CSV table of C-alpha atoms in Angstrom, one decimal:
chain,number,residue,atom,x,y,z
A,1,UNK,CA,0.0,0.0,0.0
A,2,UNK,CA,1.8,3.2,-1.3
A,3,UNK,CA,-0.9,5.6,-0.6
A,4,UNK,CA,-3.4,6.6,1.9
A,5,UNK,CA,-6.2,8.3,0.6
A,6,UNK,CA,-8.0,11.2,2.6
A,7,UNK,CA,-10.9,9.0,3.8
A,8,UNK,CA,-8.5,6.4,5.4
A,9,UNK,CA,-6.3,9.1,7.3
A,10,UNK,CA,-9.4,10.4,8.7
A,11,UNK,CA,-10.5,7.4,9.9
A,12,UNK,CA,-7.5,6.4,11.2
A,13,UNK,CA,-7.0,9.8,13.5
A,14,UNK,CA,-10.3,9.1,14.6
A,15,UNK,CA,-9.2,5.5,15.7
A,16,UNK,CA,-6.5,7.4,17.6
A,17,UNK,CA,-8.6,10.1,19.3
A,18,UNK,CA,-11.2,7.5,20.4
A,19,UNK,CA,-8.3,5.9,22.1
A,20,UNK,CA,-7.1,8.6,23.7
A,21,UNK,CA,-10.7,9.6,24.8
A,22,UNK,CA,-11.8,6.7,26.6
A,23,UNK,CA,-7.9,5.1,27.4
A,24,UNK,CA,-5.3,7.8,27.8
A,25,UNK,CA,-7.4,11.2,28.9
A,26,UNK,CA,-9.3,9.8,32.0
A,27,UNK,CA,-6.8,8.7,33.8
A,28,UNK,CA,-4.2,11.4,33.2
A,29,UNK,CA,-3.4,13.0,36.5
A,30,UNK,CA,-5.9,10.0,37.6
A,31,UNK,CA,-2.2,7.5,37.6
A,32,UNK,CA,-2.0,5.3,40.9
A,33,UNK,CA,1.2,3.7,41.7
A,34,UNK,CA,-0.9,0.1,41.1
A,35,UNK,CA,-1.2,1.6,37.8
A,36,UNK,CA,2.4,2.2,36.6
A,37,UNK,CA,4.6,-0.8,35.8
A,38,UNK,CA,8.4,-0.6,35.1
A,39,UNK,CA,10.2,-2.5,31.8
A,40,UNK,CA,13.7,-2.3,31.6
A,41,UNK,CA,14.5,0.4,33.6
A,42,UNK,CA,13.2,2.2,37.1
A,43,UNK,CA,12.5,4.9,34.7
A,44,UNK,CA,11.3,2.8,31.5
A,45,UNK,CA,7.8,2.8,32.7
A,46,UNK,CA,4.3,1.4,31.4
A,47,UNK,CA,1.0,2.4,32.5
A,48,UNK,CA,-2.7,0.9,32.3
A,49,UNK,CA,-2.8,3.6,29.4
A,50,UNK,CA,-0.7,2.4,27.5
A,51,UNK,CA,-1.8,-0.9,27.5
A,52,UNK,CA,-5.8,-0.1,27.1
A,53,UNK,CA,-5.0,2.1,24.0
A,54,UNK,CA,-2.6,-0.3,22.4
A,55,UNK,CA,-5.4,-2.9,22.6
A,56,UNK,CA,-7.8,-0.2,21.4
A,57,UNK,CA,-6.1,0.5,18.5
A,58,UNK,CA,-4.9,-3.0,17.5
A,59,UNK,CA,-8.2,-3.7,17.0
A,60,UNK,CA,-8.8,-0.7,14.9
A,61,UNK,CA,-6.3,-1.2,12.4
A,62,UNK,CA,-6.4,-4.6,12.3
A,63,UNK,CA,-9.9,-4.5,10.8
A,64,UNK,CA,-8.6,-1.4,8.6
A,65,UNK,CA,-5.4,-3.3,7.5
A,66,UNK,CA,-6.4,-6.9,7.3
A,67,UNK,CA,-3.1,-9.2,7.2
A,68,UNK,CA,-1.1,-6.4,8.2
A,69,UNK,CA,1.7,-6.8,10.7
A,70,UNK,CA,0.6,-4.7,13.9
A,71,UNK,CA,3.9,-3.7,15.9
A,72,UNK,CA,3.2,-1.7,19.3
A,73,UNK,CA,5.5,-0.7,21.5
A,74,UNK,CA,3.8,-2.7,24.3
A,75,UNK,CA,3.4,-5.9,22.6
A,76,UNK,CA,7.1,-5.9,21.6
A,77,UNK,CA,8.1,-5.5,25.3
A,78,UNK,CA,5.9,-8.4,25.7
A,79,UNK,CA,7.4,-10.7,22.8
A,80,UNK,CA,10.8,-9.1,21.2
A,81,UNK,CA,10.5,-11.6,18.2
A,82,UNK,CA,7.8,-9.3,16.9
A,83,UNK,CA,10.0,-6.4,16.2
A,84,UNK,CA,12.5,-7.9,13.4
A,85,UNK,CA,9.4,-9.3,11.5
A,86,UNK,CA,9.3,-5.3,10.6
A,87,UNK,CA,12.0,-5.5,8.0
A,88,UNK,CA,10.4,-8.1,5.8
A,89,UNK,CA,6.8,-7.1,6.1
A,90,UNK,CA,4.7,-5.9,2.8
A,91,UNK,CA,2.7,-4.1,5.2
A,92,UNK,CA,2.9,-2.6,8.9
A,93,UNK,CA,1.0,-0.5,11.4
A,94,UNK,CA,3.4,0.3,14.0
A,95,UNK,CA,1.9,2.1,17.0
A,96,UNK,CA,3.5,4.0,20.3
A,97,UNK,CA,0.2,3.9,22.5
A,98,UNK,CA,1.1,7.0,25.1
A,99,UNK,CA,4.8,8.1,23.7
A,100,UNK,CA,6.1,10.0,26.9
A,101,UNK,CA,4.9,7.4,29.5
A,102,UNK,CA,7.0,9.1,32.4
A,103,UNK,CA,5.5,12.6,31.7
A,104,UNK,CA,2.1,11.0,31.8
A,105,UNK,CA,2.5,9.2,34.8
A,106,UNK,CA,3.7,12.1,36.7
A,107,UNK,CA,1.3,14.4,35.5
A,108,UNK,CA,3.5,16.4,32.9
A,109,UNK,CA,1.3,17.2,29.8
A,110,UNK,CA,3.9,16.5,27.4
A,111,UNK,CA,2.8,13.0,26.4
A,112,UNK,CA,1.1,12.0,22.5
A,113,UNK,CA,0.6,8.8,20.5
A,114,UNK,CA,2.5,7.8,17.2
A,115,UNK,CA,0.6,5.5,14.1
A,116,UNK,CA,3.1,4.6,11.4
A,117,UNK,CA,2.4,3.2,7.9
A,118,UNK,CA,5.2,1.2,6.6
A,119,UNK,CA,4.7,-0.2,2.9
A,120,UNK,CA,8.0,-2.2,1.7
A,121,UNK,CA,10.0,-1.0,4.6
A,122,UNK,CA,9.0,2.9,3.8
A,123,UNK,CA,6.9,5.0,6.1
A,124,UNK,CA,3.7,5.8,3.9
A,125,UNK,CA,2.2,8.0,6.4
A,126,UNK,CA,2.9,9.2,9.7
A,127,UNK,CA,0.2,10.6,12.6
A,128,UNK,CA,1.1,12.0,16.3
A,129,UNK,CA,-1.8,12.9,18.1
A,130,UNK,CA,-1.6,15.4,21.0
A,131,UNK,CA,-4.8,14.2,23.4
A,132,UNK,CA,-4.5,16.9,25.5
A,133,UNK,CA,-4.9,19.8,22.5
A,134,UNK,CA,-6.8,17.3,20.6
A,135,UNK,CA,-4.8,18.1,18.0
A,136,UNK,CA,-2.3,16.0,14.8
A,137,UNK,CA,0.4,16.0,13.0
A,138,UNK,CA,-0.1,13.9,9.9
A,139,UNK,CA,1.9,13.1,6.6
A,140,UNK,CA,2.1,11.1,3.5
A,141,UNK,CA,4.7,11.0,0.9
A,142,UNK,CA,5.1,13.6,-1.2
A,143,UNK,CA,1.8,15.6,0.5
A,144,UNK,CA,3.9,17.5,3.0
A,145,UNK,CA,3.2,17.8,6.4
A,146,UNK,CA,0.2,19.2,8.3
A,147,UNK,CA,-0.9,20.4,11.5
A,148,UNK,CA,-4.9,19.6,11.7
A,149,UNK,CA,-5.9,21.6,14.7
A,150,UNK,CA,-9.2,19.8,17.3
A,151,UNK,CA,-11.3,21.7,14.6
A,152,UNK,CA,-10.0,20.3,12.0
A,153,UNK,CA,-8.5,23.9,10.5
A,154,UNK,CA,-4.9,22.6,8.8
A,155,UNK,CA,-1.8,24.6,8.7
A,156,UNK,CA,0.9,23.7,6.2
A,157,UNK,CA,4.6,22.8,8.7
A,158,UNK,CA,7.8,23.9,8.0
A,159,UNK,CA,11.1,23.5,9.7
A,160,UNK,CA,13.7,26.2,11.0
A,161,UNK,CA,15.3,28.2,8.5
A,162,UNK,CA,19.3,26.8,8.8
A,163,UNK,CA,21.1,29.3,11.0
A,164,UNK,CA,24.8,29.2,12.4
A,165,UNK,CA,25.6,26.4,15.0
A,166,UNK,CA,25.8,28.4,17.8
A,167,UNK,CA,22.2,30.1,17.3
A,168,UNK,CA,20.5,26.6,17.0
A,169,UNK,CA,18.3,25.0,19.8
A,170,UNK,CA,17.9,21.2,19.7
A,171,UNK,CA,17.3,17.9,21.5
A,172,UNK,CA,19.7,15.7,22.6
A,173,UNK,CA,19.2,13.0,25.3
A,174,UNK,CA,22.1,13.1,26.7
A,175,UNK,CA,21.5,10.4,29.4
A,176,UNK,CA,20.5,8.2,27.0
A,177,UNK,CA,24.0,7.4,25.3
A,178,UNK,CA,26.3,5.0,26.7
A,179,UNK,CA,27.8,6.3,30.1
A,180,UNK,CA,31.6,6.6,28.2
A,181,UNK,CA,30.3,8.4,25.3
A,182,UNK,CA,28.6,10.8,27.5
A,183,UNK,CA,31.6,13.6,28.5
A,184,UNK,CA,32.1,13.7,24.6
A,185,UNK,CA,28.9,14.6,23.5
A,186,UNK,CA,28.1,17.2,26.8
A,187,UNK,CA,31.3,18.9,25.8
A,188,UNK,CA,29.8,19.3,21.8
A,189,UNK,CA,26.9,20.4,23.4
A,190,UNK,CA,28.5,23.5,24.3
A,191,UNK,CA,28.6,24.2,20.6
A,192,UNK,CA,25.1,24.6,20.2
A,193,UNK,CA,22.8,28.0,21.4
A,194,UNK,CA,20.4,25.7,23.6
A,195,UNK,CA,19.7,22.1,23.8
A,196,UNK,CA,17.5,20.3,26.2
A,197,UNK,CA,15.0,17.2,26.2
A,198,UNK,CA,11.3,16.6,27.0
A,199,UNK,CA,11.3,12.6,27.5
A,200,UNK,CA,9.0,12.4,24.4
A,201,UNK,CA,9.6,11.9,21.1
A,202,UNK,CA,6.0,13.4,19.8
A,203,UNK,CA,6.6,17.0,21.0
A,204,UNK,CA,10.0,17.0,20.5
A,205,UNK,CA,9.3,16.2,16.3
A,206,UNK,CA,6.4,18.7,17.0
A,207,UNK,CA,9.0,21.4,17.8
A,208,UNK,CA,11.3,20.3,14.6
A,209,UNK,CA,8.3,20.3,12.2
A,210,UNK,CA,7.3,23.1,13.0
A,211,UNK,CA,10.6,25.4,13.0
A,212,UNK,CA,10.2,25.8,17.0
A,213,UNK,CA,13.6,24.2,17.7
A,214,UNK,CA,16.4,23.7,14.8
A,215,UNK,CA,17.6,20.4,15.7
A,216,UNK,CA,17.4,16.3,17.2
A,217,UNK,CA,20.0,13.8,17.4
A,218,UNK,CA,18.7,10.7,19.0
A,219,UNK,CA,21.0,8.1,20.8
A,220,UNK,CA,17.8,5.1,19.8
A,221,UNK,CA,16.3,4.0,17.1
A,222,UNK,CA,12.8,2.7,18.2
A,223,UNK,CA,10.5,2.6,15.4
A,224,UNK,CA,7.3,3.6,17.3
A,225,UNK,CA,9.4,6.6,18.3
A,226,UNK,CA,10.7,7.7,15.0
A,227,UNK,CA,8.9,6.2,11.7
A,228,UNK,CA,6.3,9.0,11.9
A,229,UNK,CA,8.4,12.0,13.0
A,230,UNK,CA,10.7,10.9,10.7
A,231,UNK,CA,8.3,11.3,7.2
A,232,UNK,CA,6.8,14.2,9.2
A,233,UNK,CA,10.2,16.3,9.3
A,234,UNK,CA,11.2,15.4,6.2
A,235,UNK,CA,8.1,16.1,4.7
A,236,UNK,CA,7.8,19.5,6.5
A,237,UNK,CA,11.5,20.6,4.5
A,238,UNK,CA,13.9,19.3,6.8
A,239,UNK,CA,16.8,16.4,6.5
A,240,UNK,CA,17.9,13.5,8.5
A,241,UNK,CA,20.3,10.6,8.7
A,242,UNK,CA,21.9,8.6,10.7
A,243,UNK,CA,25.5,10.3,11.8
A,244,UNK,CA,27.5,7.7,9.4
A,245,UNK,CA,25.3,9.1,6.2
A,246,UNK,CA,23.1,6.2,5.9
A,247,UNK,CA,19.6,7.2,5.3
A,248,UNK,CA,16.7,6.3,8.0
A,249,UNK,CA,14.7,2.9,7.5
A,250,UNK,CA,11.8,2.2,9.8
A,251,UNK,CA,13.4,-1.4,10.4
A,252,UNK,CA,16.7,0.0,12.0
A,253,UNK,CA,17.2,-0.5,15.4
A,254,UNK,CA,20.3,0.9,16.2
A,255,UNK,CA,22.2,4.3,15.0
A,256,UNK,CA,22.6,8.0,15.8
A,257,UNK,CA,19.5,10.2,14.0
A,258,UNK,CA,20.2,13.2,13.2
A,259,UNK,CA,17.5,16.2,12.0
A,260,UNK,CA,18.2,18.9,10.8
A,261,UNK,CA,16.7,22.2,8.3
A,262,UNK,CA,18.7,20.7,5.5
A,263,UNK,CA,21.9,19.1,4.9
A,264,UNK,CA,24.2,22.1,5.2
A,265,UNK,CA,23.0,22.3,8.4
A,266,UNK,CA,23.3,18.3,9.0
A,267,UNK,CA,26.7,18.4,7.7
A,268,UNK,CA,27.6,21.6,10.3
A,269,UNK,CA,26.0,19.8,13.4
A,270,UNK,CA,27.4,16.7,12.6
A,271,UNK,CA,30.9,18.2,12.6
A,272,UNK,CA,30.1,19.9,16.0
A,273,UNK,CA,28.7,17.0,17.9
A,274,UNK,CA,32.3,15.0,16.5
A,275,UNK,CA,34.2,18.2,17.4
A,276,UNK,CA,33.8,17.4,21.5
């Protein structure tokens, strides 16, 4: 399946703001420490949410996308041989059910949920839903990228305009790299105007897309955290690779992402973050 048509993106963001409505909304700031699980960290953490609205929404798109493979973040934890069956699948929904679990659980609004369309290892179209705006940002190849607000009004995105290194704001995580790589990169950082991070992938492609912040370099590759954001940037003007070159693939599971406003930029923050 290479293209979504209007109809079916529709649907599908309504499948997601159901979810959100009778999974994820009512028990934000609702969260009880019964309710909150850990994976494979004190901080990796997984809430009744997440599970109810993964279930929710498997259901969904299964019926929308017979024979697809369904890939949510949840179920992988559960079963890990799921994940790898990505690469060779014709067709895939891959689904992060509340993407910021710790901000939700503690009450921080900065939580969304991610649908990705993968066709022949390409994301075909890309959704993050914000529950708590009842808003989207949604792409499809070659259509651009779009904010549709909760009343459906839909503003065209674009990223920053490329800038010199030391004006840019970005996102890097730096806890998440490997402790010994960790001086390196927090030395680079000093390169850089402002960088930060806000423990969710959905807001922090929502500040890319739309020019808020300049850059992201990501120290995982999860699909559920990156398909979508990844078609959305691009598709909103910007340009990303991993920091060897090689292109993005839904399938990959490990690497260093980088976005960036274009590849003069890529090519100037990729020099910084090696400069350390």
């Amino acid at each position: 399946m290479r293209e979504i048509s209007d109809a079916l993106l529709s649907a599908l963001m309504e499948d997601m703001r159901q979810a959100a409505e009778a999974e994820i909304l009512p028990r934000f700031l609702g969260v009880t420490a019964e309710g909150i699980r850990t994976k494979t960290a004190p901080d990796d953490l997984v809430t009744d949410a997440d599970l109810g609205a993964e279930r929710r929404l498997t259901e969904a798109f299964s019926a929308r996308f017979p024979g697809a493979l369904i890939i949510g973040e949840e179920a992988v934890s559960a079963d890990p041989a799921l994940l790898p069956r990505l690469a060779g699948a014709d067709l895939a929904v891959v689904i992060d059910p509340v993407d910021g679990t710790w901000n939700f659980a503690h009450g921080v609004p900065l939580f969304g949920m991610i649908v990705a369309i993968v066709s022949g290892g390409e994301t075909v179209a890309g959704l993050i839903h914000y529950p708590v705006m009842g808003d989207f940002l949604v792409a499809r190849q070659g259509q651009g990228a779009w904010h549709i607000a909760r009343d459906g009004a839909r503003t065209r995105l674009s990223v920053a305009p490329p800038a010199p290194v030391a004006e840019m704001h970005g996102f890097v995580p730096l806890h998440m790299f490997p402790r010994e790589e960790q001086p390196a990169y927090a030395q680079s950082l000093l390169h850089f105007a402002r960088t930060t991070t806000w423990r969710c992938s959905a807001h922090e492609y929502r500040a890319v897309a739309t020019g808020a912040m300049s850059f992201s370099l990501n120290a995982e590759l999860k699909p559920w955290d990156h398909a979508a954001g990844v078609l959305i940037h691009r598709e909103a003007g910007g340009y990303s690779a991993l920091l060897t070159g090689e292109a993005y693939r839904p399938a990959m599971t490990s690497g260093r992402l980088l976005l960036a406003p274009d590849a003069g930029s890529w090519e100037a923050i990729a020099r910084s973050v090696g400069e350390a």
